[in-house]
XYZ file of C-alpha atoms in Angstrom:
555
model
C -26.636 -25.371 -26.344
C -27.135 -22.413 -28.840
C -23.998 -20.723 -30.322
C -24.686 -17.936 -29.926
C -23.299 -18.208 -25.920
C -20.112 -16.765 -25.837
C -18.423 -19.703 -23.840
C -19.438 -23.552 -24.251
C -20.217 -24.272 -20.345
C -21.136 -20.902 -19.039
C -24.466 -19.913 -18.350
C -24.592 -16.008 -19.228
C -27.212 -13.657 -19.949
C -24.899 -11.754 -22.259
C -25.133 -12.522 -25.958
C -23.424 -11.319 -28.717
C -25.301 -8.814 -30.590
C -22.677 -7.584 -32.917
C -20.514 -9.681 -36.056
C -17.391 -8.360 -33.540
C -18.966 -10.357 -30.633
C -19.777 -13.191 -32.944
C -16.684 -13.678 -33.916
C -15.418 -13.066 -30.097
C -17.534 -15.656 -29.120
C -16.074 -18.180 -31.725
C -12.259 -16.562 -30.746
C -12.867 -17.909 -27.019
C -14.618 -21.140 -27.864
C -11.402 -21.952 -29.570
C -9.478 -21.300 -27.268
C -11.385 -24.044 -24.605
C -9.155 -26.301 -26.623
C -6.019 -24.880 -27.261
C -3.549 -22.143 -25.056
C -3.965 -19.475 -27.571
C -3.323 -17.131 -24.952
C 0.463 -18.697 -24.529
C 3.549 -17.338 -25.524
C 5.395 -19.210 -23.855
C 5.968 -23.374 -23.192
C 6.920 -23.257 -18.983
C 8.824 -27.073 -19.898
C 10.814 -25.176 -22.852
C 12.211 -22.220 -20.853
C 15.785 -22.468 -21.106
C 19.283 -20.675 -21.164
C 19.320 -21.857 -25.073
C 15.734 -20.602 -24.906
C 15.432 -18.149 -22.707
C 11.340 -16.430 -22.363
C 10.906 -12.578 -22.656
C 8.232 -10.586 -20.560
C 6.899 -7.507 -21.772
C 5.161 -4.407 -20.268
C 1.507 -3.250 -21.372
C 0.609 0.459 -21.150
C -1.875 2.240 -22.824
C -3.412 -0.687 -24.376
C -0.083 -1.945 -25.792
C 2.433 -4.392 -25.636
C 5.847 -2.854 -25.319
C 9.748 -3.774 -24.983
C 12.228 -1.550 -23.486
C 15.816 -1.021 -23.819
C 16.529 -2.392 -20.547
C 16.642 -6.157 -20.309
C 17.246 -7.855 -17.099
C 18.021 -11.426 -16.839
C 16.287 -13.899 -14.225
C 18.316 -17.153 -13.033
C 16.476 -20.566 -12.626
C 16.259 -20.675 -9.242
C 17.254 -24.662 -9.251
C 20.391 -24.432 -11.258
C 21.538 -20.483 -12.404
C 21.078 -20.899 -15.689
C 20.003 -17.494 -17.456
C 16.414 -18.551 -18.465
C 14.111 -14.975 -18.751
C 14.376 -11.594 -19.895
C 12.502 -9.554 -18.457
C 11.692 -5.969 -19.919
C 12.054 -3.377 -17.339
C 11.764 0.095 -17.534
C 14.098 2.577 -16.062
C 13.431 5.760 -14.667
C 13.795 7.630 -17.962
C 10.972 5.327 -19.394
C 7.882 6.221 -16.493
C 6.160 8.782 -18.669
C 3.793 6.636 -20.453
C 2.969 4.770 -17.249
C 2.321 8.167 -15.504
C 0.579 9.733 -18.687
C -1.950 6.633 -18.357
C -2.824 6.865 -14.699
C -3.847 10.449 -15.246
C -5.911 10.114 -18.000
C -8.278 8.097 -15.430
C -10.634 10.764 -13.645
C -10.882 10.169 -9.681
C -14.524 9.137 -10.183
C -12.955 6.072 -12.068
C -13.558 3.994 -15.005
C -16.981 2.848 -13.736
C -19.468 3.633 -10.975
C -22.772 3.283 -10.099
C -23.765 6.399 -12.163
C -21.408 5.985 -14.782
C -20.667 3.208 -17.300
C -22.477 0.819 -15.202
C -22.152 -1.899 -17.922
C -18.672 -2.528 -16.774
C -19.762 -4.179 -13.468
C -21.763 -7.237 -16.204
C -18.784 -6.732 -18.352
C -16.058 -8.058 -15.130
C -19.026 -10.634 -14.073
C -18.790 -11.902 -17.615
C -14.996 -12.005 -18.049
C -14.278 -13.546 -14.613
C -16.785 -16.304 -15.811
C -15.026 -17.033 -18.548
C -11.242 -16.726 -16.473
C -12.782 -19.182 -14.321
C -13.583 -21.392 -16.728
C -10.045 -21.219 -18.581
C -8.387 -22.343 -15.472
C -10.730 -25.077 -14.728
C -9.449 -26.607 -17.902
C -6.826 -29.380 -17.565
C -4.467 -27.865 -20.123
C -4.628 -24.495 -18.693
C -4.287 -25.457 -14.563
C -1.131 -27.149 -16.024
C 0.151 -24.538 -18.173
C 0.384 -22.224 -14.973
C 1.008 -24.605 -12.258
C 4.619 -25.886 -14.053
C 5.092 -21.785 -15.069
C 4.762 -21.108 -11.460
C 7.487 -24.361 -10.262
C 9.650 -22.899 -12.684
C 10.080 -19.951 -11.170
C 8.487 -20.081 -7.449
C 9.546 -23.449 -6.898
C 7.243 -25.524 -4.762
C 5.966 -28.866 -5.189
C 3.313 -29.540 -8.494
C 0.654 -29.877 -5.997
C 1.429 -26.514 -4.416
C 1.451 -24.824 -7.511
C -1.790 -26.647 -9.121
C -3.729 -25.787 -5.540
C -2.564 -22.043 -6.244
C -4.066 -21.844 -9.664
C -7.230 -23.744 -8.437
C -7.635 -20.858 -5.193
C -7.528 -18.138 -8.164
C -10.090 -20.128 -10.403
C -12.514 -20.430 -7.750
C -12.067 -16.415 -6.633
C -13.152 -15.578 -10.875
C -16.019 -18.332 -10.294
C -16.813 -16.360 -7.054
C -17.486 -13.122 -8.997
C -18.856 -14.219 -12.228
C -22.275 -13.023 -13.546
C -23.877 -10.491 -11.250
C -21.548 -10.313 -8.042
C -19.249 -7.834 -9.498
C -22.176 -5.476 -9.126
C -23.492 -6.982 -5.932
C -19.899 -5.440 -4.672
C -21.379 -2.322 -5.161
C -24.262 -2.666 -3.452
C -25.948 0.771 -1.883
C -28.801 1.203 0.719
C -30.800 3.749 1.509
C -31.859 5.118 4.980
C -35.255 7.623 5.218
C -34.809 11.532 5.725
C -36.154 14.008 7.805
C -38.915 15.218 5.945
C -40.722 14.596 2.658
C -38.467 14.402 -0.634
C -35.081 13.573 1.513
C -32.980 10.177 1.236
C -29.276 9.174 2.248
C -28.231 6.811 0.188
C -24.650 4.934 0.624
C -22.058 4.129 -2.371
C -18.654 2.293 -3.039
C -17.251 4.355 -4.471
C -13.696 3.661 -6.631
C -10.380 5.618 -5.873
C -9.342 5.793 -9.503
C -5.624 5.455 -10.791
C -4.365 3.084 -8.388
C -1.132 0.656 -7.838
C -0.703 -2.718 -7.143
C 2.450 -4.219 -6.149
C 2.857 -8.028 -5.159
C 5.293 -10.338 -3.903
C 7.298 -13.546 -5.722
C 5.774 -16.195 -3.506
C 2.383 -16.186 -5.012
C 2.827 -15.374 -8.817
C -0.190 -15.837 -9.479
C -3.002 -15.785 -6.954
C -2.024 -12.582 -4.672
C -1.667 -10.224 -8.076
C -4.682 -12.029 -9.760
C -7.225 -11.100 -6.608
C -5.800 -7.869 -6.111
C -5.997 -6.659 -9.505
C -9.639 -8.042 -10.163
C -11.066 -6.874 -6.950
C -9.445 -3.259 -8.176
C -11.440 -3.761 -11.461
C -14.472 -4.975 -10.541
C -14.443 -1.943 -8.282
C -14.192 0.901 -10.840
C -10.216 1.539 -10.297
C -7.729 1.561 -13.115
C -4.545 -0.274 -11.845
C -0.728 -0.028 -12.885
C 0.349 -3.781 -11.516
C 4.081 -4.504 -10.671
C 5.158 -7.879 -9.798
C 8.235 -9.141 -8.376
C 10.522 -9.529 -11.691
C 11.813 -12.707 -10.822
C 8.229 -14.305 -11.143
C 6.374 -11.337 -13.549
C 6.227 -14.191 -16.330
C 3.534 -15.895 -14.461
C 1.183 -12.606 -14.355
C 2.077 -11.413 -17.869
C 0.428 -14.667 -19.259
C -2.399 -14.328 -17.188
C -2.661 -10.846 -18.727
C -2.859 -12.200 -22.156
C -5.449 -14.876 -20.909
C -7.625 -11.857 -19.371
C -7.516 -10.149 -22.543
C -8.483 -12.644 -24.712
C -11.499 -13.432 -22.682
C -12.708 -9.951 -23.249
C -10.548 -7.721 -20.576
C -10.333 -4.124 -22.646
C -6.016 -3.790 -23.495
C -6.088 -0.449 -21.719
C -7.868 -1.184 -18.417
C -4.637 -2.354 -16.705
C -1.038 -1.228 -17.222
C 1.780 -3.719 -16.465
C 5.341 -2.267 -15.623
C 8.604 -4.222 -14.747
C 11.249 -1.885 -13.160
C 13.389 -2.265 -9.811
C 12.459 -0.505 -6.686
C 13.773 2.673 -7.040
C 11.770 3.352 -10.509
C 8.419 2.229 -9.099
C 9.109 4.479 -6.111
C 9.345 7.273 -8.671
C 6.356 6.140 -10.526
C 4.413 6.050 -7.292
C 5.738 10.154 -7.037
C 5.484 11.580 -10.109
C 1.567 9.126 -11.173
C -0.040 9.787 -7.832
C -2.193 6.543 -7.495
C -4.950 7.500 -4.985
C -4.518 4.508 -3.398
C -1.791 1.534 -3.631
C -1.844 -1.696 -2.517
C 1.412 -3.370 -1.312
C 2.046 -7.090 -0.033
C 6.035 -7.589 1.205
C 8.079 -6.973 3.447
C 7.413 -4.493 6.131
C 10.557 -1.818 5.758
C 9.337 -1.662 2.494
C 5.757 -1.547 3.571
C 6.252 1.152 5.982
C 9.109 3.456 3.401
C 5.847 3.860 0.973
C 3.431 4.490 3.819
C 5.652 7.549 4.497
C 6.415 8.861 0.369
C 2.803 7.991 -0.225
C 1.406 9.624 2.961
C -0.978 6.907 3.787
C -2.318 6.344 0.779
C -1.962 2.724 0.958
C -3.039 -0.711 2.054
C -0.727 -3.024 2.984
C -0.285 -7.104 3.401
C 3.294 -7.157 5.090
C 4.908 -9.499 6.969
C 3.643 -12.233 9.073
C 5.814 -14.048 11.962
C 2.390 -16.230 12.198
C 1.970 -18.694 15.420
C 0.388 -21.905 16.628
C -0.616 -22.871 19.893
C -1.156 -26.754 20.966
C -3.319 -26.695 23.682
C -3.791 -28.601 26.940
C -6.281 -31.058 25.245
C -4.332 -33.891 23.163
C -6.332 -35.133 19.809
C -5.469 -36.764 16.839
C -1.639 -36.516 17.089
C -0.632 -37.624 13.581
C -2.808 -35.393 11.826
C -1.904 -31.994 14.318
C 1.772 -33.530 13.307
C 1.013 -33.243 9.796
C -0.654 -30.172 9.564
C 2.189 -28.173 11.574
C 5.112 -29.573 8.996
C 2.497 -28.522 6.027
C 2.191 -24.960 7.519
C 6.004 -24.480 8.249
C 7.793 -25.883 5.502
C 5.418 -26.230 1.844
C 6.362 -23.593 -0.394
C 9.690 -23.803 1.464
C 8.414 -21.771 4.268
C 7.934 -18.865 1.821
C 4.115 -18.099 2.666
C 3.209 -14.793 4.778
C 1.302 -17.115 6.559
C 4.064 -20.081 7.446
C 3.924 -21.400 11.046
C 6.871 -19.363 12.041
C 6.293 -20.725 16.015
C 4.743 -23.388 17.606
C 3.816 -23.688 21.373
C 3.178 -26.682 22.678
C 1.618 -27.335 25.594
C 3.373 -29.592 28.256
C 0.874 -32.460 27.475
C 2.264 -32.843 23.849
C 5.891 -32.735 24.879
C 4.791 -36.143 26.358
C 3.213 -37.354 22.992
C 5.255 -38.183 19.896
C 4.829 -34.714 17.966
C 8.543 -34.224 18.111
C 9.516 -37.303 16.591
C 6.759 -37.126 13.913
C 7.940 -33.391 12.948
C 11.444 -34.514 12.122
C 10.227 -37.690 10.428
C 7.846 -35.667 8.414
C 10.230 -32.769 7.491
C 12.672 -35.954 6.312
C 10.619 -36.904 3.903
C 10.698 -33.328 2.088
C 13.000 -33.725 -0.704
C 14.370 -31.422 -3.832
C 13.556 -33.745 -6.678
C 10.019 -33.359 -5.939
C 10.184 -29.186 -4.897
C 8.751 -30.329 -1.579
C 11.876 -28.428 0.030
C 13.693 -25.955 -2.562
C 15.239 -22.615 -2.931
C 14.360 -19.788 -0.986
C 14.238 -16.746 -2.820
C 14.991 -13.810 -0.276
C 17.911 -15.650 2.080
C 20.649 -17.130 1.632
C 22.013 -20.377 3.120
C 24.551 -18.414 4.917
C 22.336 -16.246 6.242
C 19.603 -18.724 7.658
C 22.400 -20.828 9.022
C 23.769 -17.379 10.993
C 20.552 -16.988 12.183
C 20.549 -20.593 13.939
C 24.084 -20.196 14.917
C 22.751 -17.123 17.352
C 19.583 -18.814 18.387
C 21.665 -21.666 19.360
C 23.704 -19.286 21.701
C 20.705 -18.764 24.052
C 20.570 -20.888 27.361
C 18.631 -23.974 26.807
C 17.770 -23.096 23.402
C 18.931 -26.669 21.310
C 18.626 -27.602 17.310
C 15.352 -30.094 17.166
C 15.994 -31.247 13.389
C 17.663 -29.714 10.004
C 20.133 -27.185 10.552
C 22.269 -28.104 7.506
C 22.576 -26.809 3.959
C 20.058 -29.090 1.399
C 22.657 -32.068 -0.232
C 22.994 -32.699 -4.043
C 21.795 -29.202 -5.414
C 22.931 -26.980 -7.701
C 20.773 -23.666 -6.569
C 23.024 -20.424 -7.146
C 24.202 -18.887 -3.945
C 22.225 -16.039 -4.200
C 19.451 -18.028 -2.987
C 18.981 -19.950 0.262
C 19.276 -23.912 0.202
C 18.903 -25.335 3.851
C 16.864 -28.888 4.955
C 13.561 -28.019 6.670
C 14.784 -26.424 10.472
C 13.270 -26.034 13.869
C 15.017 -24.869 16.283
C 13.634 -24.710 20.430
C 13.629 -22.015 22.771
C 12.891 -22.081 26.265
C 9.932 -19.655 26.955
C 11.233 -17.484 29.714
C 14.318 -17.120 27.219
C 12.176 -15.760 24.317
C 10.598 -12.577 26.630
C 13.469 -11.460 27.779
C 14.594 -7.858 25.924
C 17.626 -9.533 24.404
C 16.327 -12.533 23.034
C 12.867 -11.144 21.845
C 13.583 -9.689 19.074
C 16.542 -12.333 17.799
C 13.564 -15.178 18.122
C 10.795 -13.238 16.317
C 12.719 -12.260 13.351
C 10.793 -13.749 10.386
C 12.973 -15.515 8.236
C 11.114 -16.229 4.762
C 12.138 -20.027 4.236
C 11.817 -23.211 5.922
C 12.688 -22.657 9.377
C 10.513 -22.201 12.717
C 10.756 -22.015 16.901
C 9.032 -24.119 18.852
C 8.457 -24.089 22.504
C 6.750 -25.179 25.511
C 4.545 -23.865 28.105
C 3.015 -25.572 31.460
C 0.075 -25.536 32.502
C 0.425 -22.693 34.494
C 2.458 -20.604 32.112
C -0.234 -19.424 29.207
C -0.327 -15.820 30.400
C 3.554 -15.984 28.881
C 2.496 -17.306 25.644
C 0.358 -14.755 25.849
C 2.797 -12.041 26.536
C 5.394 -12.973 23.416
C 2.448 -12.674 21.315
C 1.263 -8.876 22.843
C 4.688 -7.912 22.028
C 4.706 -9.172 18.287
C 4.329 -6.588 15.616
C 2.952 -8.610 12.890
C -0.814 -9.917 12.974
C -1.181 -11.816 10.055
C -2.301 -15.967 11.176
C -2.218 -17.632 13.691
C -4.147 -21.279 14.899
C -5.368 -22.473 18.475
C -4.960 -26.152 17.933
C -7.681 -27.097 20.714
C -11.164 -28.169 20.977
C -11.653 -26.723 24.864
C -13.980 -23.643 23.834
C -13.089 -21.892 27.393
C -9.125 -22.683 26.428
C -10.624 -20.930 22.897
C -12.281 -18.063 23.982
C -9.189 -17.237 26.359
C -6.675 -16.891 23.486
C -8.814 -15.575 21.049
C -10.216 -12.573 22.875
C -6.745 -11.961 23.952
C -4.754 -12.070 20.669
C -5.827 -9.567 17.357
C -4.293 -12.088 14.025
C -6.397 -11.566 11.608
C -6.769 -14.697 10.078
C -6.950 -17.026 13.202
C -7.801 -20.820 12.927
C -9.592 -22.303 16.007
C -9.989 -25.801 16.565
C -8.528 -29.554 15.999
C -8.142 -28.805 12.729
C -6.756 -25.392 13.013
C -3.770 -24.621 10.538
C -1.871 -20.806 10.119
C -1.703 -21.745 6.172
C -3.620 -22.642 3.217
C -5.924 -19.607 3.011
C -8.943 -20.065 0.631
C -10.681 -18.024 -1.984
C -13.770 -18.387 0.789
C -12.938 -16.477 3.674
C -11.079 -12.972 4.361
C -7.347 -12.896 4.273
C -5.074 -10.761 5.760
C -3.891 -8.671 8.639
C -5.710 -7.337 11.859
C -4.842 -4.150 14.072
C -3.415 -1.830 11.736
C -5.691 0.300 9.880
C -3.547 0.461 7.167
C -4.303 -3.551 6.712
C -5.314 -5.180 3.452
C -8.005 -8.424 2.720
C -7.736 -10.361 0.018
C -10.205 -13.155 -1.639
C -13.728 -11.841 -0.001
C -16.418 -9.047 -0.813
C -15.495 -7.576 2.388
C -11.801 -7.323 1.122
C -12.225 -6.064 -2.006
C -14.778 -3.110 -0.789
C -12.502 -2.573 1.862
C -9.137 -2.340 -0.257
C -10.282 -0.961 -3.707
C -13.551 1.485 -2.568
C -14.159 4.385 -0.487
C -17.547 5.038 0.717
C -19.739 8.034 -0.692
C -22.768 9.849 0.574
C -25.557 11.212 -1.592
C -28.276 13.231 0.191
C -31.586 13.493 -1.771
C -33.778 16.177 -1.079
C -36.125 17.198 -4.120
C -39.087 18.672 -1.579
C -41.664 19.904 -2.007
C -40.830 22.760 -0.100
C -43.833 23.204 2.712
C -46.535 25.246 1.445
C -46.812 29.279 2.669
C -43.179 28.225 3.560
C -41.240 31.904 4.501
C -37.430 32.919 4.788
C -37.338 32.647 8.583
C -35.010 35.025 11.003
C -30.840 34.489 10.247
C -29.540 32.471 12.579
């Protein structure tokens, strides 16, 4: 293969022209074999050597006076600094976002370039994390801080190389794709653009580190936007290195700005900037606070109390079994999408699915992060909540219940053995259980239930009442038992089948929320056009103007 390719393995039309993009080219090859990218080791990351994250505006990496210090989330130890910037310390961050026009850093009459330019870097991001050395790098840097089992982490990092593959060479541009409908007379065309918002916001969750700010932040790229990106402190690390790789696989410095402050400074940095649009994934009182300061300027990704429904037709009971304990407890619970209640259908009360779900959630230890911390509750707090579930009539604990054994996680983070808890159905509609059984609480802990034969119009009346439309799965391979749920229920990302799961979301299909139009996707060309582009209008009409043509009456 000629050397003149600017990455050994990818097929590009783009070669370097220039002794600069020579010497790029040679810059990333080298990297194929090393983690030049790195400043950090995720095994080395200690009290003794603690990690510091930085923040990147205007094309530069820069520390603050303002340090604040992360604890590992398996023992307390003081492990990162993180920069952040205080309210005092916005102006560069708002200085940036104005210098981007509203038209945006690229469109498809300006700078059109840039659309090959994200098709060529996402190729080569792609590639990076396909590498061995890489996958690992950010799969252990991700358990270190998000702590979830190895393959957890590794299947993140794989969902976010596949989304760069997705978009490499010409699909960036493809995204903004126009068409063109004939006018009324000779000389006139409408012809429809994506068009970018501009300065825009992104800010993401701890649960994902890497994948939720990664897709986000491309799809506002490859759309023309330039994005400030703030991401939960306690996991920023991850992002900031994947910064660094972006960069050195030909991402300009200044196309994204990277802050780390507390709430209350982004808030003001939302104010006083003025993104044109933001996107937000997290919790919903948060969600709907910037929906107000921002008036609607925003796209959200908030919280998901996601459901399952067994239906009347029993299949494959072991791997149903498995499937529900993978979608309520990996990651802890701590996905948007976790199976936060099952219903099961009389006929699998009679089967063994009980007994397999405790079994299964037995097996999930800490030593192997298959049940750890959770991040956003406390131990006391989850337990509370059990305590007051268990004070409904008929309601009784099915497994867990009890604080994890052995561990040394700090008490300012949750630490309970995978929990389900089961509430009669008639008990969950009534006004004052409702809202006590659909509280979403982030960590390993779900409802289950049963319903007769005769009793699906209740299942569906908990779910008309839920506020949160996020996932949901219809575990059943009657198509009329399929069609009744599904035309009656609005979850966005809905599973249907044998094999249907609430978790586990792809790079291959849309993610995200459905009957709010203040939803976000993630992952799909339909997201990203949806999320980071508004749609523009331009009317051709060049004539001629009709021959002997007169000024007719006024009208």
């Amino acid at each position: 293969m000629s050397i003149l390719r600017l990455c050994k393995g990818i097929k590009s039309n783009v070669y370097p022209k220039t002794a600069s993009d020579y010497l790029s080219s040679l810059r990333f090859s080298r990297l194929i074999h090393s983690l030049g990218f790195a400043t950090v080791k995720a095994e080395e990351i200690s009290g003794s050597q603690p990690a510091e994250v930085q923040n990147l505006v205007q094309g530069k990496w820069i520390k603050s006076a303002n340090w604040n210090t992360i604890v590992d989330p398996l023992n307390g130890e003081s492990f990162i600094k993180v920069s952040e910037v205080d309210e005092s310390g916005i102006k560069p961050f708002v200085e940036s976002l104005s210098k981007c026009p509203k038209h945006g850093m690229h469109n498809p009459f300006k700078s059109p370039e840039r659309y090959l330019l994200y098709g060529d870097i996402s190729a080569k991001a792609g590639h990076m994390l396909a590498l061995p050395e890489v996958s690992d790098f950010f799969a252990k840097l991700i358990q270190r801080v998000a702590p979830k089992s190895y393959q957890q982490a590794l299947g993140e990092v794989y969902v976010t190389g596949k989304f760069l593959e997705n978009f490499s060479g010409d699909q960036v541009r493809f995204l903004a794709r126009s068409f063109g409908v004939p006018g009324n007379h000779l000389g006139q065309q409408s012809h429809g653009f994506r068009w970018p918002y501009g300065p825009v916001a992104i800010i993401t969750p701890f649960n994902f580190p890497l994948e939720i700010p990664l897709l986000q932040l491309m799809g506002a790229l490859y759309m023309g936007n330039k994005p400030v990106l703030k991401v939960d402190s306690k996991v920023c690390i991850v992002m900031e290195q994947m910064l660094r790789l972006l960069h050195d696989c030909g991402m300009p410095l200044d196309d994204v700005d990277f802050i780390n402050s507390d709430g209350k400074t982004m808030n003001k940095l939302l104010l006083e900037g003025k993104p044109r649009m933001t996107l937000f994934t997290g919790s919903s009182k948060v969600a709907n606070k910037l929906a107000d300061d921002l008036n609607g300027r925003i796209k959200l990704e908030d919280a998901g109390f996601d459901w399952k429904i067994l239906g009347p037709d029993v299949h494959e009971v072991d791997y149903v079994s498995w499937v529900c304990d993978q979608d309520a407890y990996a990651c802890s619970g701590q996905k948007c999408s976790a199976q936060s209640m099952l219903f099961m259908h009389e006929n699998w009360s009679k089967t063994s699915v009980l007994r397999q779900l405790t079994d299964l959630a037995a097996r999930r230890k800490l030593e192997d992060l298959t049940i750890g911390p959770v991040l956003t509750f406390t131990t006391e707090a989850m337990l509370d909540h059990m305590k007051k579930l268990l004070e409904i009539p008929g309601s009784k604990l099915v497994f867990g219940g009890e604080e994890l054994e052995n561990h040394s996680i700090p008490k300012i983070y949750g630490a309970i053995k995978p929990t389900a808890v089961f509430v009669p159905i008639e008990q969950i509609l009534k006004p004052e259980n409702y809202d006590l059984v659909t509280k979403e609480i982030f960590g390993p802990f779900q409802i289950i239930t049963e319903y007769k034969h005769n009793q699906l119009q209740l299942v569906l009346d908990v779910l008309e009442k839920m506020h949160a439309h996020l996932t949901a799965a219809v575990v059943s391979n009657d198509p009329l038992f399929i069609q009744d749920v599904v035309g009656k229920t609005v979850n966005g990302t809905t599973y249907a089948g044998l094999r249907a799961r609430t978790t586990g979301a792809p790079q291959n299909h849309w993610f995200g929320p459905a009957g709010d139009p203040r939803g976000a996707g993630i992952g799909t060309p339909e997201a990203i056009k949806l999320v980071w582009s508004c749609h523009r209008e331009v009317i051709y009409d060049v004539g001629p103007v009709p021959h002997k043509w007169q000024i007719p009456p006024s009208t």
